[in-house]
Amino acid sequence: MLAYPHINPVGFHIGPIPIHWYGLLEIISFVIGTIWLIRRGRRAEWQWTKEQVLDLEYYLSVGAIAGGRLGYVLWYDLPYYLGHPIQILKVWEGGMSFHGGLIGVILGCWAYGRKHDRSAMAVLDFMAPAAPIGLGLGRLANFINDQLFGRVSHLPWAVIFPAGGPEPRQPSQIYEFLLEGVLLLVILVVYGRKERPTGAVGALFVLFYGIFRFLVEYTRQPDIQLGFVLGRLDMGQVLSAPMIPIGIALLYWAYRGGFETRNRDSATGASP
Amino acid sequence: MNAQPEEAGESMSPATRRFVRIVIGFATLYGLIAAFLSFHIVVEQQAVRRHLDTALRVRPAGPFASMRASRTAAQAFVARLDTAFQHNPCGPGPAFMLAKPPAIPRRDCLVVIVPGRQRLHVRAYDTQGHRMDNLFERLNPPPRRL
């Protein structure tokens, strides 16, 4: 088994203000993602200006934070928040859900698309390959913060997490970093290099995130207030399972040309 | 050309609009069912965690003079717990039971007290009937908040 590296959650101080690794990694991922999207937007097939990318980031951030929080409230601890509704606003005390964040981001793409006359699926295609950067670094931050660790295991690479008791556990945050961060990024970047039907890149994100998260959850310690929720499935799996058929359906529809806009159809001769 | 500025909303074909409605409808319904399931599970799990936490905190101290003494202490302990917490949060039946090894009962949301010479052992099952981790539960005691 491996020893937990005991990384100080506080990276450094700026004067009296402690800078936590978690926040720092989120900021780093945001900056990297933004720079990458600005570069991506310059490509002829996208044609996004820097201002448009920054405007989109605003919509996505609001969607991710609001959706992530509401998702957590709704799917992870609703009885508590019904009794303490003010606590919903205390985002800094922790409690975000990826699945809620994803819905918020999709709504953000839709709202942005409406404002700027772009289709929501095209906006999702544009930003989806940047998402694994934030997701991956977020999982590394979870590892540094000694949280969201795995189930008890005696594998050679199991880690004794201080917050998880004396038994070695699966380093599920690292699995998530590798799958939902690195591998998903590679898949989307490689797939997105060629011109694809509108909606296909976003659909692929939904499909593969659903698969990876569903699998990794088998190694992750379920949230203590819930435990398992459906036989051997935890809430992360219950919420990830529909992403797989939805991702396949979106991919199918994208390849049928269903998300191509009529303007474009007439320009390219694509079938409806 | 993936993202040329276009008349987004109006350019969707009726078939695509219908497809999108079906996907949104499915996701919404699924999300609501998941929320209902989660609510239900949190309430039940909170109760069984409280039961387990209580049993671990107040179990009579060992060692016992004999197995018979341990069984007597366990029986009295279960009777006390059953008086304090009368319902199994997952359904009919008691919240606590005395085990008569080697037979150890297993049921959703049940806390089982197992007699032993050195101490009384506590074994709990979650809302899905899986054995709970006493150490992890002790590290994260249930907040008294619901």
Tab-separated table of C-alpha atoms in Angstrom:
chain	number	residue	atom	x	y	z
A	1	MET	CA	0.000	0.000	0.000
A	2	LEU	CA	1.064	3.618	-0.503
A	3	ALA	CA	1.424	6.313	2.120
A	4	TYR	CA	-0.748	9.385	1.726
A	5	PRO	CA	1.599	12.197	0.701
A	6	HIS	CA	0.237	14.707	3.263
A	7	ILE	CA	0.250	17.677	0.969
A	8	ASN	CA	-0.665	20.806	2.869
A	9	PRO	CA	-4.082	21.897	1.522
A	10	VAL	CA	-2.802	25.472	1.760
A	11	GLY	CA	-0.385	25.999	-1.136
A	12	PHE	CA	0.988	29.356	-0.009
A	13	HIS	CA	-0.026	32.671	1.522
A	14	ILE	CA	-0.486	36.017	-0.112
A	15	GLY	CA	0.007	38.229	2.908
A	16	PRO	CA	-2.461	36.974	5.510
A	17	ILE	CA	-4.632	35.175	2.939
A	18	PRO	CA	-4.104	31.410	2.659
A	19	ILE	CA	-4.306	30.126	-0.905
A	20	HIS	CA	-5.687	26.597	-0.919
A	21	TRP	CA	-4.570	24.135	-3.557
A	22	TYR	CA	-8.195	23.374	-4.328
A	23	GLY	CA	-9.032	26.950	-5.267
A	24	LEU	CA	-5.683	27.400	-6.961
A	25	LEU	CA	-6.172	24.337	-9.170
A	26	GLU	CA	-9.675	25.504	-10.073
A	27	ILE	CA	-8.290	28.908	-11.065
A	28	ILE	CA	-5.448	27.285	-13.022
A	29	SER	CA	-7.893	25.028	-14.874
A	30	PHE	CA	-10.122	28.010	-15.631
A	31	VAL	CA	-7.185	29.993	-17.023
A	32	ILE	CA	-5.835	27.070	-19.080
A	33	GLY	CA	-9.336	26.280	-20.364
A	34	THR	CA	-9.953	29.905	-21.327
A	35	ILE	CA	-6.619	30.288	-23.140
A	36	TRP	CA	-7.211	27.018	-24.946
A	37	LEU	CA	-10.733	28.024	-26.006
A	38	ILE	CA	-9.461	31.384	-27.264
A	39	ARG	CA	-6.892	29.575	-29.424
A	40	ARG	CA	-9.493	27.038	-30.562
A	41	GLY	CA	-11.896	29.844	-31.426
A	42	ARG	CA	-9.358	31.363	-33.847
A	43	ARG	CA	-9.563	28.296	-36.072
A	44	ALA	CA	-11.426	28.861	-39.319
A	45	GLU	CA	-14.136	26.316	-38.571
A	46	TRP	CA	-15.077	27.962	-35.280
A	47	GLN	CA	-14.637	31.723	-35.692
A	48	TRP	CA	-14.988	32.800	-32.069
A	49	THR	CA	-13.482	36.090	-30.945
A	50	LYS	CA	-11.700	36.412	-27.605
A	51	GLU	CA	-14.574	38.571	-26.302
A	52	GLN	CA	-17.113	35.934	-27.283
A	53	VAL	CA	-15.120	33.232	-25.485
A	54	LEU	CA	-14.908	35.338	-22.326
A	55	ASP	CA	-18.622	36.064	-22.544
A	56	LEU	CA	-19.304	32.331	-22.919
A	57	GLU	CA	-17.109	31.613	-19.875
A	58	TYR	CA	-19.362	33.861	-17.838
A	59	TYR	CA	-22.471	31.915	-18.856
A	60	LEU	CA	-20.738	28.593	-18.228
A	61	SER	CA	-19.424	29.632	-14.814
A	62	VAL	CA	-22.826	30.807	-13.621
A	63	GLY	CA	-24.434	27.638	-14.995
A	64	ALA	CA	-21.833	25.322	-13.476
A	65	ILE	CA	-21.930	26.890	-10.017
A	66	ALA	CA	-25.716	27.310	-9.800
A	67	GLY	CA	-26.420	23.921	-11.368
A	68	GLY	CA	-23.725	22.160	-9.362
A	69	ARG	CA	-25.080	23.507	-6.118
A	70	LEU	CA	-28.742	22.866	-6.889
A	71	GLY	CA	-27.872	19.377	-8.092
A	72	TYR	CA	-26.134	18.632	-4.825
A	73	VAL	CA	-29.098	19.942	-2.845
A	74	LEU	CA	-31.595	17.962	-4.894
A	75	TRP	CA	-29.756	14.645	-5.253
A	76	TYR	CA	-27.446	14.383	-2.289
A	77	ASP	CA	-28.950	15.968	0.832
A	78	LEU	CA	-32.422	17.354	0.177
A	79	PRO	CA	-33.902	16.665	3.650
A	80	TYR	CA	-31.205	18.793	5.273
A	81	TYR	CA	-31.521	21.709	2.854
A	82	LEU	CA	-35.326	21.712	3.080
A	83	GLY	CA	-34.881	22.325	6.793
A	84	HIS	CA	-32.037	24.816	6.302
A	85	PRO	CA	-32.697	26.637	3.004
A	86	ILE	CA	-30.229	29.455	3.778
A	87	GLN	CA	-27.425	26.869	3.747
A	88	ILE	CA	-28.038	26.385	0.012
A	89	LEU	CA	-26.366	29.744	-0.574
A	90	LYS	CA	-23.240	28.787	1.392
A	91	VAL	CA	-21.458	27.257	-1.575
A	92	TRP	CA	-18.067	27.778	0.101
A	93	GLU	CA	-18.988	25.198	2.749
A	94	GLY	CA	-18.855	22.488	0.078
A	95	GLY	CA	-21.368	20.356	-1.762
A	96	MET	CA	-21.394	20.476	-5.562
A	97	SER	CA	-22.713	17.898	-8.002
A	98	PHE	CA	-21.135	17.319	-11.419
A	99	HIS	CA	-24.463	16.259	-12.908
A	100	GLY	CA	-26.186	19.437	-11.742
A	101	GLY	CA	-23.228	21.424	-13.055
A	102	LEU	CA	-23.545	19.728	-16.438
A	103	ILE	CA	-27.213	20.688	-16.692
A	104	GLY	CA	-26.264	24.237	-15.688
A	105	VAL	CA	-23.544	24.336	-18.358
A	106	ILE	CA	-25.939	23.043	-21.039
A	107	LEU	CA	-28.444	25.725	-20.032
A	108	GLY	CA	-25.576	28.242	-20.153
A	109	CYS	CA	-24.761	27.100	-23.715
A	110	TRP	CA	-28.414	27.442	-24.651
A	111	ALA	CA	-28.704	30.936	-23.117
A	112	TYR	CA	-25.478	32.061	-24.773
A	113	GLY	CA	-26.599	30.574	-28.087
A	114	ARG	CA	-29.891	32.424	-27.934
A	115	LYS	CA	-28.127	35.715	-27.281
A	116	HIS	CA	-25.528	35.256	-30.004
A	117	ASP	CA	-27.530	33.320	-32.598
A	118	ARG	CA	-25.581	30.102	-32.266
A	119	SER	CA	-27.119	26.700	-31.729
A	120	ALA	CA	-26.733	25.312	-28.197
A	121	MET	CA	-25.220	22.085	-29.533
A	122	ALA	CA	-22.615	23.985	-31.555
A	123	VAL	CA	-21.664	25.955	-28.429
A	124	LEU	CA	-21.440	22.706	-26.470
A	125	ASP	CA	-19.226	21.208	-29.192
A	126	PHE	CA	-16.934	24.197	-28.948
A	127	MET	CA	-16.461	24.161	-25.181
A	128	ALA	CA	-16.762	20.423	-24.354
A	129	PRO	CA	-13.099	19.488	-25.007
A	130	ALA	CA	-12.015	22.090	-22.421
A	131	ALA	CA	-14.212	20.644	-19.667
A	132	PRO	CA	-11.939	17.681	-18.790
A	133	ILE	CA	-9.185	20.143	-17.824
A	134	GLY	CA	-11.309	21.466	-14.974
A	135	LEU	CA	-12.719	18.053	-14.123
A	136	GLY	CA	-9.274	16.436	-13.963
A	137	LEU	CA	-7.629	19.139	-11.891
A	138	GLY	CA	-10.675	19.172	-9.617
A	139	ARG	CA	-10.101	15.469	-8.884
A	140	LEU	CA	-6.444	16.125	-8.109
A	141	ALA	CA	-7.623	18.807	-5.711
A	142	ASN	CA	-9.926	16.246	-4.071
A	143	PHE	CA	-6.909	13.991	-3.545
A	144	ILE	CA	-4.845	16.809	-2.039
A	145	ASN	CA	-7.785	17.750	0.178
A	146	ASP	CA	-8.088	14.166	1.496
A	147	GLN	CA	-11.708	13.927	0.346
A	148	LEU	CA	-13.930	11.825	-1.938
A	149	PHE	CA	-11.582	8.861	-1.533
A	150	GLY	CA	-12.260	5.273	-2.507
A	151	ARG	CA	-13.501	2.173	-0.783
A	152	VAL	CA	-11.411	-0.015	1.482
A	153	SER	CA	-8.983	-2.049	-0.612
A	154	HIS	CA	-5.826	-4.062	-0.197
A	155	LEU	CA	-4.440	-3.445	-3.659
A	156	PRO	CA	-0.712	-2.585	-3.713
A	157	TRP	CA	-1.456	1.035	-4.624
A	158	ALA	CA	-4.210	1.547	-2.027
A	159	VAL	CA	-3.667	4.627	0.132
A	160	ILE	CA	-4.392	5.283	3.803
A	161	PHE	CA	-6.295	8.549	3.707
A	162	PRO	CA	-6.207	10.338	7.082
A	163	ALA	CA	-9.903	11.243	6.818
A	164	GLY	CA	-10.832	7.713	5.821
A	165	GLY	CA	-9.696	5.822	8.892
A	166	PRO	CA	-6.855	3.368	9.367
A	167	GLU	CA	-7.631	1.047	6.442
A	168	PRO	CA	-6.104	1.505	2.969
A	169	ARG	CA	-8.498	2.770	0.316
A	170	GLN	CA	-8.694	3.016	-3.444
A	171	PRO	CA	-7.236	6.329	-4.684
A	172	SER	CA	-10.415	6.845	-6.696
A	173	GLN	CA	-9.664	10.557	-7.177
A	174	ILE	CA	-6.600	9.573	-9.190
A	175	TYR	CA	-8.652	7.133	-11.273
A	176	GLU	CA	-11.106	9.948	-11.936
A	177	PHE	CA	-8.276	12.332	-12.817
A	178	LEU	CA	-6.958	9.806	-15.337
A	179	LEU	CA	-10.317	8.864	-16.855
A	180	GLU	CA	-12.527	11.965	-16.611
A	181	GLY	CA	-9.560	14.290	-17.001
A	182	VAL	CA	-6.707	12.922	-19.099
A	183	LEU	CA	-8.389	10.196	-21.172
A	184	LEU	CA	-11.577	12.170	-21.806
A	185	LEU	CA	-9.493	15.159	-22.893
A	186	VAL	CA	-7.488	12.995	-25.310
A	187	ILE	CA	-10.654	11.401	-26.741
A	188	LEU	CA	-12.382	14.744	-27.309
A	189	VAL	CA	-9.315	16.493	-28.708
A	190	VAL	CA	-8.466	13.658	-31.101
A	191	TYR	CA	-12.094	13.221	-32.176
A	192	GLY	CA	-12.613	16.970	-32.505
A	193	ARG	CA	-9.621	17.455	-34.808
A	194	LYS	CA	-11.640	16.517	-37.860
A	195	GLU	CA	-14.832	18.236	-38.835
A	196	ARG	CA	-17.732	16.419	-37.162
A	197	PRO	CA	-21.500	16.834	-37.390
A	198	THR	CA	-22.901	19.494	-35.087
A	199	GLY	CA	-23.580	18.026	-31.654
A	200	ALA	CA	-21.232	15.058	-32.035
A	201	VAL	CA	-18.410	16.339	-29.803
A	202	GLY	CA	-20.834	17.354	-27.034
A	203	ALA	CA	-22.592	13.985	-27.343
A	204	LEU	CA	-19.280	12.158	-27.065
A	205	PHE	CA	-18.496	14.079	-23.883
A	206	VAL	CA	-21.834	13.046	-22.361
A	207	LEU	CA	-21.364	9.425	-23.412
A	208	PHE	CA	-17.790	8.930	-22.227
A	209	TYR	CA	-18.145	10.911	-19.017
A	210	GLY	CA	-21.158	8.742	-18.189
A	211	ILE	CA	-19.204	5.534	-18.851
A	212	PHE	CA	-16.078	6.604	-16.946
A	213	ARG	CA	-17.925	7.966	-13.946
A	214	PHE	CA	-20.196	4.936	-13.746
A	215	LEU	CA	-17.163	2.617	-13.684
A	216	VAL	CA	-15.043	4.656	-11.253
A	217	GLU	CA	-17.911	4.856	-8.786
A	218	TYR	CA	-17.448	1.128	-8.153
A	219	THR	CA	-14.206	2.057	-6.383
A	220	ARG	CA	-15.426	5.217	-4.651
A	221	GLN	CA	-16.726	5.414	-1.098
A	222	PRO	CA	-20.373	6.460	-1.356
A	223	ASP	CA	-21.397	9.704	0.324
A	224	ILE	CA	-21.912	8.907	3.962
A	225	GLN	CA	-25.373	10.467	4.229
A	226	LEU	CA	-26.611	8.245	1.391
A	227	GLY	CA	-24.573	5.070	1.218
A	228	PHE	CA	-25.740	2.827	-1.592
A	229	VAL	CA	-29.048	3.885	-3.055
A	230	LEU	CA	-30.104	1.128	-5.451
A	231	GLY	CA	-28.697	-2.289	-4.662
A	232	ARG	CA	-24.941	-1.941	-5.256
A	233	LEU	CA	-25.262	1.388	-7.068
A	234	ASP	CA	-24.506	4.723	-5.464
A	235	MET	CA	-25.971	8.089	-6.411
A	236	GLY	CA	-23.086	8.928	-8.766
A	237	GLN	CA	-23.898	5.802	-10.763
A	238	VAL	CA	-27.648	6.391	-10.692
A	239	LEU	CA	-27.046	9.859	-12.155
A	240	SER	CA	-24.368	8.749	-14.629
A	241	ALA	CA	-26.286	5.765	-16.030
A	242	PRO	CA	-28.733	7.800	-18.169
A	243	MET	CA	-25.825	9.774	-19.638
A	244	ILE	CA	-24.852	6.662	-21.579
A	245	PRO	CA	-28.115	6.164	-23.553
A	246	ILE	CA	-28.584	9.931	-23.836
A	247	GLY	CA	-25.027	10.285	-25.196
A	248	ILE	CA	-25.640	7.507	-27.719
A	249	ALA	CA	-28.977	9.047	-28.762
A	250	LEU	CA	-27.375	12.492	-29.193
A	251	LEU	CA	-24.521	10.993	-31.191
A	252	TYR	CA	-26.975	9.136	-33.432
A	253	TRP	CA	-29.021	12.284	-33.957
A	254	ALA	CA	-25.894	14.323	-34.651
A	255	TYR	CA	-24.768	11.870	-37.344
A	256	ARG	CA	-28.237	11.969	-38.862
A	257	GLY	CA	-27.632	15.685	-39.262
A	258	GLY	CA	-30.393	16.518	-36.818
A	259	PHE	CA	-28.512	19.336	-35.119
A	260	GLU	CA	-27.373	20.994	-38.328
A	261	THR	CA	-29.129	24.296	-38.704
A	262	ARG	CA	-31.217	24.874	-41.811
A	263	ASN	CA	-28.960	27.728	-42.965
A	264	ARG	CA	-26.032	25.409	-42.818
A	265	ASP	CA	-27.885	22.555	-44.400
A	266	SER	CA	-28.597	24.617	-47.464
A	267	ALA	CA	-24.964	25.770	-47.553
A	268	THR	CA	-23.402	22.327	-47.209
A	269	GLY	CA	-26.037	20.094	-48.676
A	270	ALA	CA	-26.224	17.967	-45.554
A	271	SER	CA	-29.228	15.708	-45.198
A	272	PRO	CA	-31.866	16.658	-42.552
B	1	MET	CA	-18.281	24.541	-39.944
B	2	ASN	CA	-19.496	23.836	-36.492
B	3	ALA	CA	-20.294	27.165	-34.985
B	4	GLN	CA	-21.054	29.749	-37.586
B	5	PRO	CA	-23.396	32.351	-36.143
B	6	GLU	CA	-26.858	31.289	-37.159
B	7	GLU	CA	-30.490	31.732	-36.390
B	8	ALA	CA	-30.262	29.037	-33.777
B	9	GLY	CA	-33.727	28.670	-32.288
B	10	GLU	CA	-35.772	28.892	-35.444
B	11	SER	CA	-33.502	26.720	-37.559
B	12	MET	CA	-34.291	23.503	-35.663
B	13	SER	CA	-36.380	21.075	-37.677
B	14	PRO	CA	-39.663	19.793	-36.189
B	15	ALA	CA	-38.148	16.308	-35.859
B	16	THR	CA	-35.154	17.664	-33.937
B	17	ARG	CA	-37.409	19.779	-31.768
B	18	ARG	CA	-39.403	16.639	-30.959
B	19	PHE	CA	-36.183	14.713	-30.259
B	20	VAL	CA	-34.884	17.434	-27.948
B	21	ARG	CA	-38.206	17.521	-26.095
B	22	ILE	CA	-38.068	13.756	-25.576
B	23	VAL	CA	-34.490	13.946	-24.229
B	24	ILE	CA	-35.327	16.850	-21.908
B	25	GLY	CA	-38.516	15.109	-20.741
B	26	PHE	CA	-36.660	11.874	-20.031
B	27	ALA	CA	-33.847	13.682	-18.188
B	28	THR	CA	-36.293	15.739	-16.133
B	29	LEU	CA	-38.385	12.744	-15.146
B	30	TYR	CA	-35.298	10.702	-14.329
B	31	GLY	CA	-33.850	13.570	-12.269
B	32	LEU	CA	-37.061	13.920	-10.283
B	33	ILE	CA	-37.211	10.183	-9.596
B	34	ALA	CA	-33.553	10.278	-8.504
B	35	ALA	CA	-34.310	13.202	-6.174
B	36	PHE	CA	-37.247	11.329	-4.668
B	37	LEU	CA	-35.099	8.219	-4.212
B	38	SER	CA	-32.302	10.269	-2.655
B	39	PHE	CA	-34.671	11.993	-0.221
B	40	HIS	CA	-36.098	8.667	0.854
B	41	ILE	CA	-32.656	7.068	1.289
B	42	VAL	CA	-31.145	10.016	3.204
B	43	VAL	CA	-33.977	9.916	5.742
B	44	GLU	CA	-33.651	6.151	6.247
B	45	GLN	CA	-29.860	6.190	6.250
B	46	GLN	CA	-29.806	9.036	8.778
B	47	ALA	CA	-31.917	6.924	11.108
B	48	VAL	CA	-29.822	3.761	10.808
B	49	ARG	CA	-26.607	5.768	11.226
B	50	ARG	CA	-28.043	7.241	14.415
B	51	HIS	CA	-28.931	3.755	15.619
B	52	LEU	CA	-25.450	2.446	14.859
B	53	ASP	CA	-23.779	5.455	16.450
B	54	THR	CA	-25.863	5.059	19.617
B	55	ALA	CA	-25.153	1.328	19.834
B	56	LEU	CA	-21.411	1.882	19.410
B	57	ARG	CA	-21.327	4.680	21.974
B	58	VAL	CA	-23.396	3.157	24.768
B	59	ARG	CA	-22.767	-0.584	24.485
B	60	PRO	CA	-21.940	-2.193	27.845
B	61	ALA	CA	-18.231	-2.528	28.485
B	62	GLY	CA	-16.616	-5.977	28.429
B	63	PRO	CA	-14.982	-8.322	29.079
B	64	PHE	CA	-17.714	-10.553	30.473
B	65	ALA	CA	-17.313	-13.346	33.010
B	66	SER	CA	-18.810	-15.855	30.573
B	67	MET	CA	-20.594	-16.070	27.233
B	68	ARG	CA	-23.790	-16.459	29.160
B	69	ALA	CA	-23.148	-13.156	30.953
B	70	SER	CA	-22.398	-11.535	27.590
B	71	ARG	CA	-25.655	-12.861	26.124
B	72	THR	CA	-27.613	-11.562	29.110
B	73	ALA	CA	-25.992	-8.135	28.792
B	74	ALA	CA	-26.650	-8.121	25.029
B	75	GLN	CA	-30.298	-9.069	25.538
B	76	ALA	CA	-30.805	-6.266	28.054
B	77	PHE	CA	-28.980	-3.848	25.758
B	78	VAL	CA	-31.164	-4.733	22.773
B	79	ALA	CA	-34.288	-4.351	24.917
B	80	ARG	CA	-33.124	-0.859	25.965
B	81	LEU	CA	-32.360	0.139	22.397
B	82	ASP	CA	-35.650	-1.229	21.106
B	83	THR	CA	-37.468	0.863	23.694
B	84	ALA	CA	-35.570	3.995	22.679
B	85	PHE	CA	-35.852	3.394	18.899
B	86	GLN	CA	-38.971	1.418	18.217
B	87	HIS	CA	-39.097	1.250	14.445
B	88	ASN	CA	-36.868	-0.057	11.726
B	89	PRO	CA	-36.534	2.954	9.389
B	90	CYS	CA	-36.676	0.717	6.296
B	91	GLY	CA	-39.903	-1.101	7.078
B	92	PRO	CA	-41.712	-3.291	9.571
B	93	GLY	CA	-39.791	-5.060	12.300
B	94	PRO	CA	-37.409	-3.954	15.015
B	95	ALA	CA	-34.464	-1.601	14.577
B	96	PHE	CA	-32.195	-3.766	16.762
B	97	MET	CA	-31.834	-7.514	17.119
B	98	LEU	CA	-29.824	-9.891	19.225
B	99	ALA	CA	-27.708	-12.338	17.232
B	100	LYS	CA	-27.310	-15.906	18.308
B	101	PRO	CA	-24.039	-16.892	16.613
B	102	PRO	CA	-23.362	-18.456	14.252
B	103	ALA	CA	-26.715	-17.200	12.927
B	104	ILE	CA	-26.514	-13.444	12.428
B	105	PRO	CA	-29.636	-11.791	11.049
B	106	ARG	CA	-29.284	-9.501	8.068
B	107	ARG	CA	-31.931	-7.028	6.979
B	108	ASP	CA	-32.095	-3.483	5.590
B	109	CYS	CA	-31.499	-0.820	8.268
B	110	LEU	CA	-31.009	-3.390	11.000
B	111	VAL	CA	-28.466	-3.068	13.814
B	112	VAL	CA	-27.422	-6.418	15.218
B	113	ILE	CA	-25.810	-6.921	18.618
B	114	VAL	CA	-23.524	-9.930	18.692
B	115	PRO	CA	-22.473	-11.269	22.139
B	116	GLY	CA	-18.765	-11.860	22.694
B	117	ARG	CA	-16.583	-12.634	25.707
B	118	GLN	CA	-14.432	-9.528	25.344
B	119	ARG	CA	-17.134	-7.127	24.206
B	120	LEU	CA	-20.510	-6.843	22.483
B	121	HIS	CA	-20.064	-6.507	18.739
B	122	VAL	CA	-22.249	-4.189	16.712
B	123	ARG	CA	-23.080	-4.884	13.089
B	124	ALA	CA	-25.312	-2.614	11.025
B	125	TYR	CA	-26.803	-2.896	7.554
B	126	ASP	CA	-27.594	0.101	5.377
B	127	THR	CA	-30.773	0.858	3.460
B	128	GLN	CA	-29.764	-1.641	0.763
B	129	GLY	CA	-28.789	-4.394	3.204
B	130	HIS	CA	-25.013	-3.874	2.847
B	131	ARG	CA	-22.874	-4.102	5.947
B	132	MET	CA	-21.829	-0.679	7.224
B	133	ASP	CA	-18.302	0.300	8.177
B	134	ASN	CA	-18.205	0.967	11.916
B	135	LEU	CA	-14.852	2.765	11.794
B	136	PHE	CA	-15.860	5.098	8.993
B	137	GLU	CA	-19.134	5.772	10.761
B	138	ARG	CA	-17.319	6.602	13.999
B	139	LEU	CA	-15.079	9.001	12.089
B	140	ASN	CA	-18.157	10.667	10.604
B	141	PRO	CA	-20.886	10.506	13.237
B	142	PRO	CA	-24.333	11.479	12.030
B	143	PRO	CA	-25.071	15.136	12.654
B	144	ARG	CA	-28.121	15.583	14.844
B	145	ARG	CA	-29.856	17.786	12.397
B	146	LEU	CA	-32.848	16.169	10.716
